[in-house]
Coordinates of C-alpha atoms and ligand atoms in Angstrom, one line a residue:
M7 CA 11.9 2.6 20.4
E8 CA 14.3 4.0 17.5
K9 CA 14.4 1.7 14.6
G10 CA 17.4 -0.8 14.3
M11 CA 18.6 0.1 17.8
G12 CA 18.8 -2.1 20.9
T13 CA 18.2 -5.8 21.2
D14 CA 14.8 -6.3 19.3
T15 CA 14.6 -9.1 16.9
I16 CA 12.5 -10.0 14.0
V17 CA 13.3 -13.7 13.9
S18 CA 13.3 -15.6 16.9
T19 CA 16.3 -18.0 17.3
A20 CA 16.9 -20.2 20.3
A21 CA 20.1 -18.1 21.0
R22 CA 18.2 -14.8 21.1
E23 CA 15.6 -16.3 23.3
A24 CA 18.1 -17.7 25.7
D25 CA 19.8 -14.4 25.8
G26 CA 16.2 -13.1 27.1
L27 CA 15.7 -10.7 24.3
N28 CA 12.3 -9.7 23.2
A29 CA 11.3 -12.6 21.0
Q30 CA 7.6 -12.7 21.8
C31 CA 6.3 -11.3 18.5
A32 CA 9.1 -12.5 16.5
I33 CA 8.9 -15.0 13.6
T34 CA 9.6 -18.6 14.7
E35 CA 9.8 -20.2 11.2
P36 CA 13.3 -20.3 9.7
L37 CA 13.9 -18.3 6.8
A38 CA 15.1 -20.1 3.7
P39 CA 18.2 -19.1 1.9
C40 CA 17.5 -17.0 -1.2
T41 CA 18.6 -14.8 -4.0
I42 CA 16.6 -11.6 -4.5
V43 CA 16.9 -10.4 -8.3
I44 CA 15.8 -6.8 -8.6
F45 CA 15.0 -5.6 -12.3
G46 CA 15.4 -1.9 -12.5
A47 CA 17.7 -1.9 -9.9
T48 CA 19.2 1.6 -10.8
G49 CA 15.7 3.2 -10.3
D50 CA 14.1 5.3 -7.6
L51 CA 12.2 2.4 -5.9
T52 CA 15.2 0.4 -5.4
A53 CA 17.3 3.0 -3.9
R54 CA 14.6 4.8 -1.7
K55 CA 12.7 1.7 -0.7
L56 CA 13.9 -1.7 -1.4
I57 CA 17.7 -1.6 -0.4
P58 CA 16.9 0.5 2.6
A59 CA 14.2 -2.1 3.6
L60 CA 16.4 -4.9 2.8
F61 CA 19.4 -3.3 4.8
N62 CA 17.1 -2.7 7.9
L63 CA 16.0 -6.3 7.7
Y64 CA 19.5 -7.5 7.7
H65 CA 20.5 -5.1 10.6
Q66 CA 17.6 -6.5 12.6
H67 CA 18.3 -10.2 11.8
G68 CA 15.4 -10.3 9.6
L69 CA 17.0 -11.9 6.4
P70 CA 18.2 -15.4 5.9
E71 CA 21.8 -16.5 6.9
R72 CA 22.5 -16.9 3.4
F73 CA 21.2 -14.5 0.8
V74 CA 22.3 -12.4 -2.1
I75 CA 20.8 -9.5 -4.0
V76 CA 21.2 -9.2 -7.7
G77 CA 20.7 -5.8 -9.3
C78 CA 19.8 -5.7 -13.0
G79 CA 19.4 -2.8 -15.4
R80 CA 20.6 -1.3 -18.6
T81 CA 23.0 1.0 -17.0
R82 CA 26.4 -0.2 -17.1
L83 CA 27.7 -0.5 -13.3
T84 CA 30.4 -2.8 -11.5
D85 CA 29.5 -4.3 -8.3
R86 CA 31.4 -1.9 -6.6
E87 CA 29.7 1.2 -8.4
F88 CA 26.4 -0.3 -7.6
R89 CA 26.9 -0.6 -4.0
S90 CA 28.4 2.8 -3.6
K91 CA 25.4 4.2 -5.6
L92 CA 23.0 2.5 -3.0
E93 CA 24.9 3.5 0.0
T94 CA 24.8 7.2 -1.1
A95 CA 20.9 6.8 -1.2
L96 CA 20.8 5.3 2.3
P97 CA 19.6 7.1 5.2
A98 CA 22.5 7.6 7.7
S99 CA 23.4 4.2 8.9
D100 CA 25.9 2.3 11.0
S101 CA 28.2 1.1 8.3
S102 CA 30.5 -1.1 10.5
G103 CA 29.8 -4.0 12.7
P104 CA 28.6 -7.6 12.0
D105 CA 25.2 -6.0 11.1
G106 CA 26.4 -2.9 9.2
W107 CA 26.3 -1.8 5.6
Q108 CA 29.9 -3.0 4.7
N109 CA 28.8 -6.7 5.4
F110 CA 25.4 -6.1 3.8
A111 CA 27.1 -4.7 0.7
K112 CA 29.2 -7.7 0.2
R113 CA 25.9 -9.6 -0.6
L114 CA 25.1 -7.0 -3.3
F115 CA 25.9 -7.9 -6.9
Y116 CA 25.0 -6.0 -10.1
Q117 CA 24.4 -7.4 -13.8
T118 CA 23.8 -5.4 -16.8
I119 CA 20.9 -6.5 -18.7
D120 CA 19.0 -5.7 -21.9
Y121 CA 15.5 -6.4 -20.6
D122 CA 14.1 -7.9 -23.8
D123 CA 17.1 -9.9 -24.9
R124 CA 17.3 -13.7 -24.5
L125 CA 20.9 -13.8 -24.1
S126 CA 20.8 -11.5 -21.1
Y127 CA 18.7 -14.0 -19.2
V128 CA 21.0 -16.9 -20.1
Q129 CA 24.1 -14.8 -18.5
L130 CA 21.7 -13.9 -15.6
A131 CA 21.1 -17.7 -15.0
D132 CA 24.9 -18.4 -15.1
T133 CA 25.5 -15.5 -12.7
L134 CA 22.9 -17.0 -10.3
K135 CA 24.4 -20.4 -10.5
S136 CA 27.8 -19.3 -9.8
L137 CA 26.6 -17.0 -7.0
D138 CA 24.9 -19.8 -5.4
K139 CA 27.9 -22.0 -5.5
K140 CA 30.1 -19.3 -3.7
N141 CA 27.5 -18.1 -1.3
H142 CA 25.3 -21.1 -0.8
S143 CA 22.2 -18.9 -1.2
G144 CA 20.2 -21.6 -2.3
E145 CA 18.0 -22.4 -5.4
N146 CA 15.1 -20.0 -4.1
L147 CA 14.6 -17.0 -6.2
I148 CA 12.7 -13.7 -5.8
F149 CA 12.4 -11.7 -9.1
Y150 CA 11.3 -8.2 -8.2
L151 CA 10.1 -6.0 -11.0
A152 CA 11.0 -2.5 -9.8
L153 CA 10.4 -1.4 -13.6
P154 CA 8.2 0.8 -15.4
P155 CA 5.0 -1.3 -16.2
S156 CA 5.4 -1.4 -19.8
L157 CA 8.5 -3.9 -19.1
Y158 CA 6.5 -6.3 -16.8
Q159 CA 5.4 -8.4 -19.8
P160 CA 8.7 -8.7 -21.8
V161 CA 10.8 -9.4 -18.6
T162 CA 8.5 -12.1 -17.1
R163 CA 8.5 -13.6 -20.7
R164 CA 12.2 -13.7 -20.8
I165 CA 12.5 -15.0 -17.3
G166 CA 10.2 -17.8 -18.4
Q167 CA 11.9 -18.6 -21.5
A168 CA 15.1 -18.8 -19.7
G169 CA 13.6 -21.4 -17.4
L170 CA 14.1 -19.3 -14.4
S171 CA 10.4 -19.5 -13.4
E172 CA 10.3 -23.3 -12.8
E173 CA 10.3 -24.6 -9.3
N174 CA 11.6 -27.9 -8.3
S175 CA 8.9 -30.5 -7.5
D176 CA 10.6 -31.6 -4.2
G177 CA 9.4 -28.2 -2.5
H178 CA 13.1 -26.6 -2.6
G179 CA 14.0 -24.0 -5.1
W180 CA 10.8 -21.9 -5.0
V181 CA 10.5 -18.9 -7.3
R182 CA 8.6 -15.8 -6.6
L183 CA 7.7 -12.8 -8.8
V184 CA 7.1 -9.5 -7.1
V185 CA 4.9 -7.2 -9.1
E186 CA 4.5 -3.4 -8.2
K187 CA 1.4 -1.5 -9.0
P188 CA -0.1 -0.5 -11.3
F189 CA -1.7 -3.8 -12.4
G190 CA -2.8 -2.6 -15.7
R191 CA -4.5 0.6 -16.5
D192 CA -7.9 -0.9 -16.8
L193 CA -9.7 -4.1 -16.8
E194 CA -8.7 -5.3 -20.1
T195 CA -5.1 -4.4 -19.6
A196 CA -5.0 -6.0 -16.1
I197 CA -6.2 -9.3 -17.6
E198 CA -3.7 -9.0 -20.3
L199 CA -0.9 -8.6 -17.9
D200 CA -2.2 -11.4 -15.8
R201 CA -2.3 -13.7 -18.7
A202 CA 1.2 -12.9 -19.8
I203 CA 2.5 -13.4 -16.2
H204 CA 0.5 -16.6 -15.9
A205 CA 2.2 -18.1 -18.9
Y206 CA 5.2 -18.8 -16.8
F207 CA 4.4 -18.2 -13.1
K208 CA 1.5 -19.9 -11.0
E209 CA -0.6 -17.8 -8.9
H210 CA 1.2 -19.0 -5.7
Q211 CA 4.3 -17.5 -7.2
I212 CA 2.9 -14.1 -7.7
F213 CA 3.1 -11.4 -5.0
R214 CA 1.3 -8.2 -6.1
I215 CA 2.4 -5.4 -3.6
D216 CA 0.2 -3.0 -2.1
H217 CA 2.7 -1.4 0.5
Y218 CA -0.4 0.3 2.3
L219 CA -1.6 -3.2 3.6
A220 CA 1.6 -3.8 5.1
K221 CA 1.6 -0.7 7.4
E222 CA 1.5 -1.9 11.1
T223 CA -1.7 0.2 11.9
V224 CA -3.4 -1.0 8.8
Q225 CA -2.7 -4.4 9.8
N226 CA -3.9 -3.5 13.3
M227 CA -7.5 -2.8 12.0
L228 CA -8.2 -6.5 11.8
M229 CA -7.0 -6.9 15.6
F230 CA -9.0 -4.1 16.6
R231 CA -12.2 -5.2 14.8
F232 CA -11.9 -8.9 15.4
A233 CA -9.8 -9.3 18.6
N234 CA -12.3 -7.2 20.6
S235 CA -15.9 -7.9 21.3
I236 CA -17.1 -4.4 21.8
F237 CA -16.7 -3.1 18.5
E238 CA -18.3 -5.6 16.0
P239 CA -21.8 -5.5 17.3
V240 CA -22.0 -1.8 16.4
W241 CA -19.9 -2.1 13.0
N242 CA -22.9 -1.8 11.0
R243 CA -25.7 0.2 9.3
R244 CA -27.7 0.4 12.4
Y245 CA -25.2 2.6 14.3
I246 CA -22.7 3.9 11.8
E247 CA -23.8 7.0 9.8
Y248 CA -20.8 7.2 7.5
V249 CA -17.1 6.1 6.9
S250 CA -14.6 8.2 5.7
I251 CA -11.2 7.1 4.4
N252 CA -8.6 9.8 3.7
A253 CA -5.2 9.4 2.2
L254 CA -3.9 13.1 1.8
E255 CA -0.5 14.1 0.5
T256 CA 1.3 17.4 0.8
L257 CA 3.8 16.3 -1.9
G258 CA 3.0 16.9 -5.6
V259 CA 3.9 14.7 -8.6
E260 CA 7.7 15.1 -7.8
H261 CA 9.7 13.4 -10.6
R262 CA 7.0 10.9 -11.6
A263 CA 5.1 13.2 -14.1
G264 CA 5.4 10.7 -16.9
Y265 CA 3.6 8.1 -15.0
Y266 CA 1.1 10.5 -13.2
E267 CA 0.0 12.1 -16.4
Q268 CA -1.0 8.7 -17.6
A269 CA -2.6 7.4 -14.2
G270 CA -4.1 10.3 -12.3
V271 CA -5.4 10.0 -8.8
L272 CA -8.0 7.2 -9.5
R273 CA -5.5 4.8 -10.9
D274 CA -2.7 5.9 -8.6
M275 CA -4.5 5.6 -5.3
F276 CA -8.1 4.4 -5.7
Q277 CA -7.6 1.2 -7.7
N278 CA -5.4 0.1 -5.0
H279 CA -4.8 1.5 -1.7
M280 CA -8.0 3.2 -1.1
M281 CA -9.9 -0.1 -2.1
Q282 CA -7.8 -2.1 0.3
L283 CA -8.5 0.5 3.2
L284 CA -12.0 0.2 2.4
A285 CA -11.9 -3.7 2.5
L286 CA -10.3 -4.0 5.7
I287 CA -12.6 -1.6 7.5
A288 CA -15.8 -3.2 6.0
M289 CA -15.0 -7.0 5.5
E290 CA -16.5 -9.8 7.5
P291 CA -14.3 -11.7 9.9
P292 CA -12.7 -14.8 8.2
A293 CA -13.1 -18.1 10.1
R294 CA -9.4 -18.4 10.3
F295 CA -6.5 -15.9 10.2
K296 CA -5.1 -17.5 7.0
A297 CA -3.8 -15.9 3.8
E298 CA -6.6 -17.1 1.5
Q299 CA -9.5 -16.8 3.9
V300 CA -8.4 -13.0 4.7
R301 CA -8.2 -12.4 0.9
D302 CA -11.5 -14.0 0.2
E303 CA -13.3 -11.6 2.7
R304 CA -11.5 -8.6 1.3
I305 CA -12.5 -9.5 -2.2
K306 CA -16.2 -10.0 -1.2
I307 CA -16.2 -6.3 -0.2
F308 CA -15.1 -5.5 -3.9
R309 CA -17.9 -7.7 -5.2
S310 CA -20.3 -5.5 -3.0
L311 CA -19.2 -2.3 -4.5
R312 CA -22.5 -0.6 -6.1
P313 CA -21.4 0.7 -9.6
F314 CA -22.5 4.0 -10.1
S315 CA -24.1 5.2 -13.4
T316 CA -22.7 7.9 -15.5
E317 CA -25.6 9.9 -15.3
N318 CA -25.3 10.6 -11.6
M319 CA -21.6 10.7 -11.6
A320 CA -21.6 14.1 -10.0
D321 CA -23.3 12.8 -6.9
H322 CA -20.7 10.3 -6.3
L323 CA -17.3 11.8 -7.7
V324 CA -15.5 15.1 -7.4
L325 CA -12.2 15.5 -9.2
G326 CA -9.6 18.3 -8.8
Q327 CA -6.3 19.4 -9.9
Y328 CA -3.9 21.5 -7.7
G329 CA -3.1 25.0 -8.7
S330 CA -0.3 27.1 -7.2
G331 CA -0.1 27.9 -3.6
R332 CA 1.9 27.7 -0.4
I333 CA 2.7 24.6 1.8
D334 CA 4.9 24.9 5.0
G335 CA 5.9 28.5 4.1
K336 CA 7.1 27.5 0.5
N337 CA 5.6 28.7 -2.7
I338 CA 4.4 25.7 -4.6
Q339 CA 3.8 25.6 -8.6
A340 CA 0.6 24.4 -10.2
Y341 CA 0.5 20.8 -11.4
R342 CA 0.5 22.1 -15.0
E343 CA 3.5 23.8 -14.4
E344 CA 5.5 20.8 -13.1
T345 CA 8.3 19.4 -15.3
G346 CA 6.8 16.6 -17.7
V347 CA 3.2 17.8 -17.3
D348 CA 1.2 19.1 -20.2
P349 CA 0.3 22.8 -19.7
G350 CA -3.4 21.8 -20.5
S351 CA -3.3 18.7 -18.5
L352 CA -6.8 17.4 -17.5
T353 CA -5.2 14.6 -15.2
P354 CA -7.0 14.8 -11.7
T355 CA -4.7 15.0 -8.6
F356 CA -7.6 14.9 -6.3
A357 CA -10.8 12.7 -5.9
R358 CA -13.6 12.4 -3.5
M359 CA -15.8 9.3 -4.0
K360 CA -19.0 8.3 -2.5
V361 CA -19.4 4.5 -2.6
F362 CA -22.0 2.1 -1.2
L363 CA -21.5 -1.6 -0.5
D364 CA -24.5 -3.8 -1.4
N365 CA -24.6 -6.3 1.4
W366 CA -26.6 -6.7 4.6
R367 CA -24.0 -5.1 6.9
W368 CA -23.6 -1.8 5.0
Q369 CA -26.6 -1.3 3.1
G370 CA -27.2 2.6 2.9
V371 CA -24.0 3.5 4.7
P372 CA -22.0 6.0 2.6
F373 CA -18.1 5.5 2.5
Y374 CA -16.5 8.7 1.5
L375 CA -13.0 8.1 -0.1
T376 CA -10.6 11.1 -0.4
S377 CA -7.4 11.4 -1.6
G378 CA -5.3 14.1 -3.3
K379 CA -1.8 15.7 -3.7
R380 CA -0.7 19.0 -2.5
L381 CA -3.2 19.2 0.3
A382 CA -2.9 21.2 3.5
K383 CA -1.5 18.1 5.4
K384 CA -0.2 14.6 4.8
I385 CA -2.8 12.5 6.6
T386 CA -3.9 8.8 6.4
E387 CA -6.7 8.0 8.5
I388 CA -10.1 6.3 8.6
S389 CA -13.1 7.7 10.6
I390 CA -16.2 5.9 11.6
Q391 CA -18.9 8.2 12.3
F392 CA -21.5 6.8 14.5
K393 CA -25.3 7.9 14.4
D394 CA -26.9 10.5 16.7
V395 CA -28.4 9.1 19.7
P396 CA -32.0 8.0 18.9
H397 CA -33.5 10.2 21.6
S398 CA -31.9 13.0 23.6
M399 CA -33.3 13.5 27.0
F400 CA -30.9 16.5 27.1
R401 CA -32.5 18.3 24.2
K402 CA -34.4 20.8 26.2
I403 CA -31.4 21.7 28.4
L404 CA -28.5 21.4 25.9
G405 CA -30.3 22.2 22.7
E406 CA -30.4 20.1 19.7
T407 CA -26.9 19.3 18.7
I408 CA -24.9 16.6 20.7
S409 CA -22.2 15.4 18.5
A410 CA -22.4 11.8 17.8
N411 CA -19.4 9.4 18.6
R412 CA -16.5 8.8 16.4
I413 CA -13.6 6.4 16.1
T414 CA -10.6 7.4 14.1
L415 CA -8.0 5.0 13.0
G416 CA -4.9 7.0 12.4
I417 CA -2.3 5.7 10.0
Y418 CA -0.2 8.7 9.5
P419 CA 1.3 10.8 10.9
D420 CA -0.2 9.5 14.1
E421 CA -0.4 5.9 14.4
K422 CA -3.4 5.9 16.8
I423 CA -6.9 5.0 17.6
T424 CA -9.2 7.6 19.0
L425 CA -12.8 7.4 20.4
T426 CA -14.7 10.6 20.9
F427 CA -17.6 10.7 23.2
Q428 CA -19.7 12.9 25.4
T429 CA -19.1 13.6 29.1
K430 CA -20.4 15.9 31.6
Q431 CA -18.5 19.2 31.9
P432 CA -17.4 19.6 35.7
G433 CA -19.4 22.3 37.2
A434 CA -22.7 23.2 38.7
R435 CA -24.4 23.7 35.4
V436 CA -25.3 20.6 33.2
C437 CA -23.1 21.0 30.3
L438 CA -21.7 18.5 27.8
R439 CA -18.2 18.2 26.5
P440 CA -16.9 15.9 23.9
V441 CA -13.7 14.2 25.1
T442 CA -11.3 12.0 23.0
M443 CA -9.8 8.8 24.3
N444 CA -6.5 8.3 22.5
F445 CA -4.4 5.1 22.1
D446 CA -0.9 5.8 20.7
Y447 CA 0.0 2.7 18.8
H448 CA 3.8 3.0 19.7
R449 CA 3.5 3.9 23.4
N450 CA 4.9 1.4 25.8
E451 CA 6.0 -0.6 22.8
S452 CA 9.7 -2.0 22.5
G453 CA 9.3 -4.4 19.5
P454 CA 10.9 -3.7 16.3
V455 CA 8.7 -1.7 13.8
L456 CA 8.8 -3.0 10.4
E457 CA 8.4 -0.3 7.6
A458 CA 6.0 -1.4 5.0
Y459 CA 8.4 -2.5 2.4
E460 CA 10.3 -4.5 5.2
K461 CA 7.3 -6.4 6.0
V462 CA 6.2 -7.1 2.3
L463 CA 9.8 -8.2 1.5
L464 CA 9.9 -10.5 4.6
D465 CA 6.3 -11.9 3.8
C466 CA 7.6 -12.9 0.3
I467 CA 10.6 -14.4 1.6
L468 CA 8.2 -16.4 3.9
G469 CA 5.7 -17.1 1.2
D470 CA 2.8 -15.5 3.1
H471 CA 0.3 -14.0 0.6
M472 CA -2.0 -12.4 3.4
L473 CA -0.9 -8.9 2.6
F474 CA -0.7 -9.1 -1.3
W475 CA -3.4 -8.7 -4.0
R476 CA -5.0 -11.5 -5.6
Q477 CA -6.0 -11.4 -9.3
D478 CA -9.8 -11.7 -8.8
G479 CA -9.6 -8.8 -6.4
V480 CA -7.5 -6.7 -8.9
E481 CA -10.0 -7.5 -11.7
R482 CA -13.1 -6.8 -9.4
C483 CA -11.8 -3.2 -8.6
W484 CA -11.0 -2.5 -12.1
W485 CA -14.6 -3.8 -13.0
F486 CA -15.8 -1.1 -10.6
L487 CA -13.3 1.7 -11.8
T488 CA -12.9 1.3 -15.4
P489 CA -16.5 2.6 -16.5
I490 CA -15.8 5.6 -14.1
L491 CA -12.6 6.3 -15.7
A492 CA -14.0 5.8 -19.2
A493 CA -16.8 8.4 -18.4
C494 CA -14.4 10.8 -16.9
E495 CA -11.8 10.5 -19.5
N496 CA -14.0 10.2 -22.6
C497 CA -16.7 12.9 -21.8
E498 CA -16.9 16.1 -23.6
D499 CA -16.9 18.4 -20.7
R500 CA -14.0 16.8 -19.1
G501 CA -12.4 20.2 -18.4
R502 CA -15.6 21.3 -16.6
K503 CA -15.8 18.5 -14.3
L504 CA -12.1 19.2 -13.1
H505 CA -12.1 21.5 -10.1
F506 CA -8.9 23.5 -9.6
Y507 CA -7.9 23.9 -5.9
Q508 CA -5.2 25.8 -4.3
S509 CA -2.0 23.9 -3.0
G510 CA -2.0 23.9 0.6
S511 CA -5.8 23.8 0.9
W512 CA -8.1 20.7 1.6
G513 CA -8.9 20.2 -2.1
P514 CA -11.7 21.8 -4.2
E515 CA -14.8 23.1 -2.3
E516 CA -17.1 21.2 -4.6
A517 CA -15.9 18.0 -2.8
A518 CA -18.1 19.1 0.2
D519 CA -21.2 18.7 -2.2
I520 CA -20.9 15.0 -2.2
G521 CA -20.3 14.5 1.6
P522 CA -18.5 15.3 4.6
G523 CA -15.2 13.3 4.1
G524 CA -14.3 13.8 7.7
L525 CA -11.6 16.5 7.1
Ligands
LIG614 P1 12.1 4.4 -12.5 O1 11.4 5.0 -13.4 O2 13.0 4.9 -11.7 O3 12.6 3.1 -13.3 C1 13.3 2.2 -12.7 C2 14.5 1.7 -13.7 O4 13.9 1.0 -15.0 C3 15.4 2.7 -14.3 O5 16.5 3.0 -13.2 C4 15.8 2.3 -15.5 O6 17.0 1.3 -15.3 C5 14.8 1.4 -16.0 N1 13.9 2.1 -16.9 C6 13.3 3.3 -16.8 N2 12.7 3.6 -17.9 C7 12.7 2.6 -18.8 C8 12.5 2.5 -20.1 N3 11.6 3.4 -20.8 N4 12.9 1.5 -20.9 C9 13.8 0.7 -20.3 N5 14.1 0.7 -18.9 C10 13.8 1.6 -18.3 O7 11.0 3.5 -11.7 P2 10.7 3.5 -10.1 O8 11.9 2.8 -9.5 O9 10.3 4.8 -9.6 O10 9.4 2.5 -10.0 C11 9.6 1.1 -10.4 C12 8.2 0.5 -10.4 O11 7.7 0.6 -8.9 C13 7.1 1.4 -11.1 O12 6.4 0.2 -11.7 C14 6.3 2.1 -10.2 O13 5.1 2.5 -10.6 C15 6.4 1.2 -9.0 N6 6.2 2.2 -7.8 C16 7.2 3.0 -7.6 C17 7.4 3.8 -6.3 C18 8.3 4.8 -6.1 O14 8.3 5.3 -4.9 N7 9.4 5.0 -7.0 C19 6.2 3.5 -5.3 C20 5.3 2.6 -5.7 C21 5.3 1.8 -6.9 P3 18.0 1.2 -16.6 O15 18.1 2.4 -17.4 O16 19.5 1.0 -15.8 O17 17.7 0.0 -17.1

């Protein structure tokens, strides 16, 4: 069903159930009134992701009855200007009607702020009080840091010093802080950032976003693995040859060169999204489907990551950078020619990494993690390649090669699960043919589909940490990646280790040297 259309509902209410609307998978707990304060509200993330997500939630009855959104930024804007700027950035929407933009926009306010100025936060506190008085949006607060990471520390400090991070002891008046990646740029800075945040916020108040985790099909991995009995017995080193995790993009660095030049693909994709996909595909089943237990199991995977030594780096990691080329019939310029990129930049835009997990289930099974920009197709998927049959009685008749089974979990563009296996080709001769069973995630499905940012915002309102990073996980991933980054960035032959690839290709040819990757 098209998003936002029809009668689907996110939050179940007695009235909607009585109406016979599809409430089976809806949330049953009431959503507490709240005020969402967005720092960096004039920026790209707010316009492209946060406001469309909040509006869609509103449109589908997925926000509390009473809520307001306060955007903050240095830019001088009136409430009216702020609303109209956001409306312009919104994909075409139904503007009238009780669930339309006009009504939603009445809940949007703007406050000009100097991020590191004490007085700005005193004024913000006053604004929040008066909005609460008028709108009864409650004392519950969400602070969303949609800001360049260099501002995370001053802003959380100023929120804390203004007394805005304190929660009332009676359970009402919760305060939550949403932090966007990157959580530091190495282990040391991640610890430093966490210390600064914890000076004013407790761990239960902190929501570190990884929007990949909130994608429907990513969450579905746990259902697929742990709500079926046929997959788990073969989900281990005895039956699996390798696992490949691919997150490929056709887009380049776009307007984020300043950030990307400092980050590169390892910080941008591997420290967070790739690690979370790895954890979901490899983790043990938790005893209960509870946030902390699921997060514990994910973190055990990070603890099992086998570090690789700098001497044999080339066996485990291939880095690349896109050159010029063509994608979808359009000429594409090289990374080094992009606005804001150093013409001699050595920042990698592609990486394939072979990792091993030192635990009983996965000993010896390689996991190939591949991500890059300006590749031939935008694809996010995980493939589980099973081993060849131990003995083939067909060898003499059919030759040596009988391709092994494969399960593919498609996240983008096709949200699907496929299983490839061998059958007999119809006909008089004995011939095999590989066939694929295909489950399309959305076929015969009429429930409301939550986009990743809708899901994370809703979970934050509900206080559910399941899909968010915990600091020990962040640190463990940095513990694994920091020596790799240091070895890549500080070595004398950094330039020689960077392999250039044509835009619109599948990455540098050298990537095939460390493993199949499943492309
Ligand atoms: P922007 O670069 O658009 O910055 C957001 C706002 O912050 C700006 O509108 C500006 O508002 C203020 N700002 C920017 N630079 C400075 C500066 N040097 N000093 C003070 N204020 C500044 O960021 P995004 O919206 O793209 O991203 C926000 C956060 O979300 C970042 O941490 C990013 O890594 C993360 N993120 C972004 C994604 C995206 O798709 N954009 C995706 C995933 C994560 P004003 O001048 O009005 O104060």
